[in-house]
XYZ file of C-alpha atoms in Angstrom:
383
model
C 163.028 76.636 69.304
C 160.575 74.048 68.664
C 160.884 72.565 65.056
C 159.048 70.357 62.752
C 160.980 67.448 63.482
C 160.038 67.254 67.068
C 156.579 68.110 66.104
C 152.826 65.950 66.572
C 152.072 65.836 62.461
C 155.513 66.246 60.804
C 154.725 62.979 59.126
C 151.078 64.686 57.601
C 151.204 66.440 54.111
C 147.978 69.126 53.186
C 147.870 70.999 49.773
C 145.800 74.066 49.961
C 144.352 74.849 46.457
C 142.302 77.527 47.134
C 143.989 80.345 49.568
C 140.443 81.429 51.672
C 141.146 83.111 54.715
C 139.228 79.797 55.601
C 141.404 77.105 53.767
C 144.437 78.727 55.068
C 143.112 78.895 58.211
C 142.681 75.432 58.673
C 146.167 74.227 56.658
C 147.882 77.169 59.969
C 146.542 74.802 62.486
C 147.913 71.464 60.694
C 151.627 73.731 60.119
C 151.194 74.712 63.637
C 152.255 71.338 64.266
C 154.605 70.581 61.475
C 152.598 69.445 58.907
C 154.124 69.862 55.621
C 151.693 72.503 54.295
C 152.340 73.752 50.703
C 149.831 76.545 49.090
C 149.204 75.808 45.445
C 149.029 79.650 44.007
C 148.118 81.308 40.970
C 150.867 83.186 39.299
C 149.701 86.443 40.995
C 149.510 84.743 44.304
C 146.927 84.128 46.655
C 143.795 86.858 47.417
C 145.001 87.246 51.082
C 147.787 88.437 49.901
C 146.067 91.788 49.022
C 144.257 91.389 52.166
C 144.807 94.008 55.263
C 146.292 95.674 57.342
C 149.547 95.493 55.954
C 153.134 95.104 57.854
C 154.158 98.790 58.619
C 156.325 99.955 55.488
C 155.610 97.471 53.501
C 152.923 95.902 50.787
C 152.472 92.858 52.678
C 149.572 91.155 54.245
C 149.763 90.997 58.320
C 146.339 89.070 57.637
C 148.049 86.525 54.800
C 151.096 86.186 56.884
C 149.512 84.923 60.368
C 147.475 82.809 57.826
C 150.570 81.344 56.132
C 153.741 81.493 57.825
C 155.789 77.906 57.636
C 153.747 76.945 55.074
C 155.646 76.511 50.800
C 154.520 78.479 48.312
C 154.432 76.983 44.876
C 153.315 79.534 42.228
C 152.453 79.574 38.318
C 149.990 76.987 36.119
C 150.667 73.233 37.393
C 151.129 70.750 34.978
C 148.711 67.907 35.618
C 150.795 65.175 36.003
C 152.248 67.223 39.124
C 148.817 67.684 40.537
C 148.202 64.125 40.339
C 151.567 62.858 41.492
C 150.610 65.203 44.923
C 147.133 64.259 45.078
C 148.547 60.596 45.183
C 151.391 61.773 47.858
C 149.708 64.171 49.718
C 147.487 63.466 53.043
C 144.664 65.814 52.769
C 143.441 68.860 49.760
C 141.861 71.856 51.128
C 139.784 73.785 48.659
C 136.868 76.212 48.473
C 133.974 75.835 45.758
C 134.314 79.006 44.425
C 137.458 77.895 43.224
C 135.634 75.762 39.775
C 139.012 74.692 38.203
C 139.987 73.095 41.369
C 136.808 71.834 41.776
C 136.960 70.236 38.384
C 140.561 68.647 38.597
C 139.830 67.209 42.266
C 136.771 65.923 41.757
C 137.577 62.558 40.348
C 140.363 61.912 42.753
C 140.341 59.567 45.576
C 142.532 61.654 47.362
C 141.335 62.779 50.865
C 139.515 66.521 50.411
C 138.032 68.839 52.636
C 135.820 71.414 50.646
C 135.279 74.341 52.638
C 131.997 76.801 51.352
C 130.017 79.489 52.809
C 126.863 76.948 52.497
C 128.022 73.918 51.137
C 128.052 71.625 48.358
C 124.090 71.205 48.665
C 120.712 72.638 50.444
C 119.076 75.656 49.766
C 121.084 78.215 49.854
C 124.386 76.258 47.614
C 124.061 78.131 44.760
C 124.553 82.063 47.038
C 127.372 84.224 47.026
C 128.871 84.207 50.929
C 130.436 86.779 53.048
C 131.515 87.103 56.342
C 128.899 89.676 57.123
C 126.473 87.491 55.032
C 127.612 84.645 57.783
C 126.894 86.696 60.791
C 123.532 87.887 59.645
C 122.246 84.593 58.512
C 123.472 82.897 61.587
C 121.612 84.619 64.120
C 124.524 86.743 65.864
C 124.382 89.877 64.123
C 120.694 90.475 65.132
C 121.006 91.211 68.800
C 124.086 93.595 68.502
C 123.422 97.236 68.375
C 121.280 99.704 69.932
C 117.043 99.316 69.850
C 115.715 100.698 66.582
C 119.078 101.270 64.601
C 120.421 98.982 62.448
C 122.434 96.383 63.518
C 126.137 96.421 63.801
C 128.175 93.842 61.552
C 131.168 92.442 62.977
C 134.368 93.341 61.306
C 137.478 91.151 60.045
C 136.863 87.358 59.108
C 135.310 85.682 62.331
C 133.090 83.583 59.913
C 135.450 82.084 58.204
C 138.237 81.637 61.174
C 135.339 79.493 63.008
C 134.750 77.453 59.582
C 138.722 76.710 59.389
C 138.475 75.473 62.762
C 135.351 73.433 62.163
C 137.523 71.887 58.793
C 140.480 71.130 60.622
C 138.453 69.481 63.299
C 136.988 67.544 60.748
C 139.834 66.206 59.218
C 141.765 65.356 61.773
C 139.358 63.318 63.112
C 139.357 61.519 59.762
C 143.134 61.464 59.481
C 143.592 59.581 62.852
C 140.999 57.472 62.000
C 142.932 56.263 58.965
C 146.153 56.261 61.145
C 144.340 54.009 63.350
C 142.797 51.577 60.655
C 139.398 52.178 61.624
C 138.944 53.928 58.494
C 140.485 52.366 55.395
C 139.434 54.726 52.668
C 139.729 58.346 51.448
C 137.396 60.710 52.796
C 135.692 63.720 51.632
C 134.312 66.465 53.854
C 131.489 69.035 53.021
C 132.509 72.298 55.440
C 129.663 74.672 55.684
C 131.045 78.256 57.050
C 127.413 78.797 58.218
C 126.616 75.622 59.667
C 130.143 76.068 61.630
C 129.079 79.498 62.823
C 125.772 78.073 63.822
C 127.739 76.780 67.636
C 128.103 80.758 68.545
C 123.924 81.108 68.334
C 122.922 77.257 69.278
C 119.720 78.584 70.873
C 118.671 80.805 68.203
C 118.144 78.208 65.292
C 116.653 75.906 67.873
C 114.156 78.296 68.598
C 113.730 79.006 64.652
C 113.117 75.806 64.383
C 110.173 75.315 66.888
C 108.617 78.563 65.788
C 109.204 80.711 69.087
C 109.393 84.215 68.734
C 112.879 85.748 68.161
C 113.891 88.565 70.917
C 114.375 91.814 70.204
C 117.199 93.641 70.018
C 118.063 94.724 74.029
C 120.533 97.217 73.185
C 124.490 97.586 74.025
C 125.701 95.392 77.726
C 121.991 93.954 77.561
C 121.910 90.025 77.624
C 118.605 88.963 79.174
C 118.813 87.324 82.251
C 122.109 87.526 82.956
C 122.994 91.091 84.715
C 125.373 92.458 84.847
C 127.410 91.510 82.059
C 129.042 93.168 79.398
C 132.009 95.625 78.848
C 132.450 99.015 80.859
C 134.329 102.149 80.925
C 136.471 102.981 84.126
C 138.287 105.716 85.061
C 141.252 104.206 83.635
C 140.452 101.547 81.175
C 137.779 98.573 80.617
C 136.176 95.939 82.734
C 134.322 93.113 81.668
C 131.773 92.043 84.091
C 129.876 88.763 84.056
C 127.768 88.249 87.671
C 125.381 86.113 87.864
C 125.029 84.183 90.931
C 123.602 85.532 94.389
C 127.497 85.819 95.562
C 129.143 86.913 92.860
C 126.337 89.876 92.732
C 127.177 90.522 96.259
C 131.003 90.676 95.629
C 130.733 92.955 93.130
C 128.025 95.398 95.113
C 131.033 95.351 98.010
C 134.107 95.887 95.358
C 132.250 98.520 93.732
C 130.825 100.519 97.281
C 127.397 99.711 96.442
C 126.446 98.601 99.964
C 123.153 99.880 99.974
C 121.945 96.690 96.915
C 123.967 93.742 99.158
C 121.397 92.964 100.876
C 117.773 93.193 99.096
C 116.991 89.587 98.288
C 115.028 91.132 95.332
C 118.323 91.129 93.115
C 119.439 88.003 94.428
C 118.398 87.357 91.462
C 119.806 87.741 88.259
C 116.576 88.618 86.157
C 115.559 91.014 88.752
C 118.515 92.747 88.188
C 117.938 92.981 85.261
C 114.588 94.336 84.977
C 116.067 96.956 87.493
C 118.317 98.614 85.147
C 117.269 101.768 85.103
C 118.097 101.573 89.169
C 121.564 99.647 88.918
C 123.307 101.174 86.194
C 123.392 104.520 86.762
C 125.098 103.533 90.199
C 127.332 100.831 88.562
C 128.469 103.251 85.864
C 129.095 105.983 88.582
C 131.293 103.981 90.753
C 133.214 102.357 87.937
C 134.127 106.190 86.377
C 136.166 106.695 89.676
C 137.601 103.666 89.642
C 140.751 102.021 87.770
C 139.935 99.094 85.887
C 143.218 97.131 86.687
C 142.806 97.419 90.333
C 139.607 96.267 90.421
C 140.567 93.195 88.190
C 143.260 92.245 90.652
C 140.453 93.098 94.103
C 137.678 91.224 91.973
C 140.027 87.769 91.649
C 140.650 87.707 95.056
C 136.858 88.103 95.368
C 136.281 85.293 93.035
C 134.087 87.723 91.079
C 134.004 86.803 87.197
C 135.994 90.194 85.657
C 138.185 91.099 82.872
C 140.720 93.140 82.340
C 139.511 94.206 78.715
C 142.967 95.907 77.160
C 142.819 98.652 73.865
C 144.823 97.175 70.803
C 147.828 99.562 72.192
C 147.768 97.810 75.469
C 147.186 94.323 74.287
C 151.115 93.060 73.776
C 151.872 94.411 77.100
C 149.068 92.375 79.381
C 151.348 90.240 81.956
C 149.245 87.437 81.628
C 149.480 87.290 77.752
C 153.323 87.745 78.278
C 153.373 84.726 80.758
C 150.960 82.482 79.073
C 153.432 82.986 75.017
C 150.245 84.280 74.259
C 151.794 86.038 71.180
C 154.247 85.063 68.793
C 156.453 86.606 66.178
C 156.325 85.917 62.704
C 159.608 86.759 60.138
C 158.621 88.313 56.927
C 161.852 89.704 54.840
C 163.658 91.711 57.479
C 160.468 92.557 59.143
C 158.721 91.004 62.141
C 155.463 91.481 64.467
C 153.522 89.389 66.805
C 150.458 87.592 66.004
C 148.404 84.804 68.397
C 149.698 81.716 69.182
C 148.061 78.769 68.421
C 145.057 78.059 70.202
C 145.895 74.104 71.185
C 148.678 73.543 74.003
C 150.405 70.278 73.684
C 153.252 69.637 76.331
C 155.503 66.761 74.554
C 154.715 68.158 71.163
C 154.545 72.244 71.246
C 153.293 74.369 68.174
C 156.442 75.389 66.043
C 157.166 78.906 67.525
C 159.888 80.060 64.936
C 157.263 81.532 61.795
C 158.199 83.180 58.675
C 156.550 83.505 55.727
C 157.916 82.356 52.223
C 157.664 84.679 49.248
C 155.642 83.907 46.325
C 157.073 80.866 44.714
C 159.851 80.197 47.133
C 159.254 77.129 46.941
C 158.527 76.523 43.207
C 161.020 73.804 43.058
C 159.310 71.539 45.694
C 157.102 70.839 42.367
C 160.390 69.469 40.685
C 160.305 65.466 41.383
C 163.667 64.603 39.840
C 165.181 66.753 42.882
C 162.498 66.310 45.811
C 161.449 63.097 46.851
C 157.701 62.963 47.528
C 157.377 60.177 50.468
C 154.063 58.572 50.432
C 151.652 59.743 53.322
C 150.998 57.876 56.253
C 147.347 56.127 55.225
C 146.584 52.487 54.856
C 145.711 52.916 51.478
């Protein structure tokens, strides 16, 4: 097992004041890699906490403990000379605006702080409430998914605010090695914006806002104009995901599916033909693909060098062989239950993410707060 003292930031120390699926997401990637990552909490814990689906039998948060696990929980009111003696010990505070008090006590600090906000600290929309949904909408993404004429379909779960985490610990680390490096030799403070973050998924949608060009309709499900085909199908057995787009890859996948009679009209050599031949193609595409099983024609469209994918159900997703090879998944300990959750995203060879996680109870660590028995080392910045 891989352990913090073998790990790339065991020497880095983040506070998380806050507890946002987006604060904590960002403090995960920093414990990933051993940071010393220790959730400030209200007495009654943080709101993930209440978040689910919950671990089977139990009250607790899957959601809160993929978010959290490795990381100390300190719990109850904190005095303020113990907020100050961390903000003077720590490496870097992650917080959310909504959260005023924290807001309030920070503030004056010259600790290093990444605020993380569905709009942040300033512009025009500062002063809204945010959601997830809220995200999706007013970045651009929600718009073009659903069928023409219905309302559009919001994304479930917490996308937004994963991709803002990720944004934040980018961010930050940036900063962090900058200090480590003594290019930077002062404390920083970061402005996070969940929707600015989310704004990479639909890069040519506010750059077409922007210069006043008309925004697309809504195409409908499997319908990304000019790429086609590509989307998700039903087989006989299972899902494929299908992404062709060049003249070979369209003939690869006419041949793997028995549609001989479209290899060889140069019309959909092209992929916006295609497209505008739907009504032609995907009647035949659909038909072949319902007598077909979606695994084999994974395996026959690698050889073929045709861009597919094997798209699992939630039942069949711990049991892919290439998820099984690759660690995609990785258990986390909570009492005397376990499940698997993702493993971190990065891959480092000499320094692997910490693959033994389990999550503290509330206030487990309560006594980290007690100075006279831990020693709080100073971080690792130049100033």
């Amino acid at each position: 097992m891989n352990s913090a003292a073998h790990s790339a930031l065991e020497s880095v120390r983040v506070i998380d004041l806050s507890g946002t699926v987006a604060t904590e997401y960002a403090a995960k990637l920093f414990c990933d890699y051993g940071a010393d990552v220790v959730n400030l909490e209200p007495e009654e814990g943080f709101q993930t906490r209440l978040l689910p689906p919950f671990i089977q039998g139990t009250s607790i948060s899957a959601l809160h403990a993929y978010l959290n696990a490795n990381k100390k929980s300190v719990c109850g009111p904190i005095e303020k000379n113990h907020l100050e003696r961390f903000l003077r010990k720590s490496d870097l505070f992650l917080y959310s605006l909504d959260d005023h008090k924290t807001v309030e006590a920070i503030a004056p600090s010259s600790a290093n702080q990444c605020c993380i906000s569905w709009y942040g600290e300033s512009g025009a929309y500062a002063e809204y409430k945010g959601s997830d949904g809220c995200i999706q909408a007013m970045s651009g993404l929600m718009r073009g998914i659903g069928a023409p004429g219905e309302a559009p379909i919001i994304p479930p779960g917490y996308q937004a605010q994963i991709i803002g985490g990720l944004s934040a610990f980018n961010g930050s680390m940036a900063f962090l090695l900058g200090q480590l490096m003594g290019i930077l030799d002062e404390p920083f403070k970061l402005d996070c914006s969940i929707l600015e973050a989310n704004m990479c998924l639909t890069d040519l949608g506010p750059i077409n806002r922007l210069n006043g060009n008309e925004i697309p309709p809504r195409m409908g499900i499997n319908r990304f104009p000019p790429t086609y085909p590509l989307g998700v199908w039903p087989c006989k057995n299972g899902w494929l995901g299908v992404t062709a787009l060049s003249p070979s890859q369209w003939k690869s996948f006419c041949q793997l599916l028995d549609l001989d009679d479209f290899i060889d009209i140069d019309f959909f050599d092209v992929s916006i033909n295609r497209y505008m031949s739907i009504d032609v193609l995907e009647p035949a595409i659909l038909k072949s693909l319902g007598d077909k099983d979606a695994e084999e024609l994974f395996y026959r469209g690698q050889e073929m060098r045709i861009p597919l994918a094997r798209v699992p159900t939630m039942e069949e997703l711990l049991e892919i062989d290439q998820y099984k090879t690759r660690g995609a998944f990785t258990p986390i300990q909570s009492g005397s239950k376990s499940f698997l959750a993702p493993s971190s995203p990065f891959r480092l060879l000499k320094t692997p993410a910490i693959d033994l996680r389990v999550l503290a109870e509330l206030g487990e660590h309560n006594g980290y707060l007690d100075l006279s028995l831990i020693h709080i080392s100073e971080p690792t910045r130049p100033y």
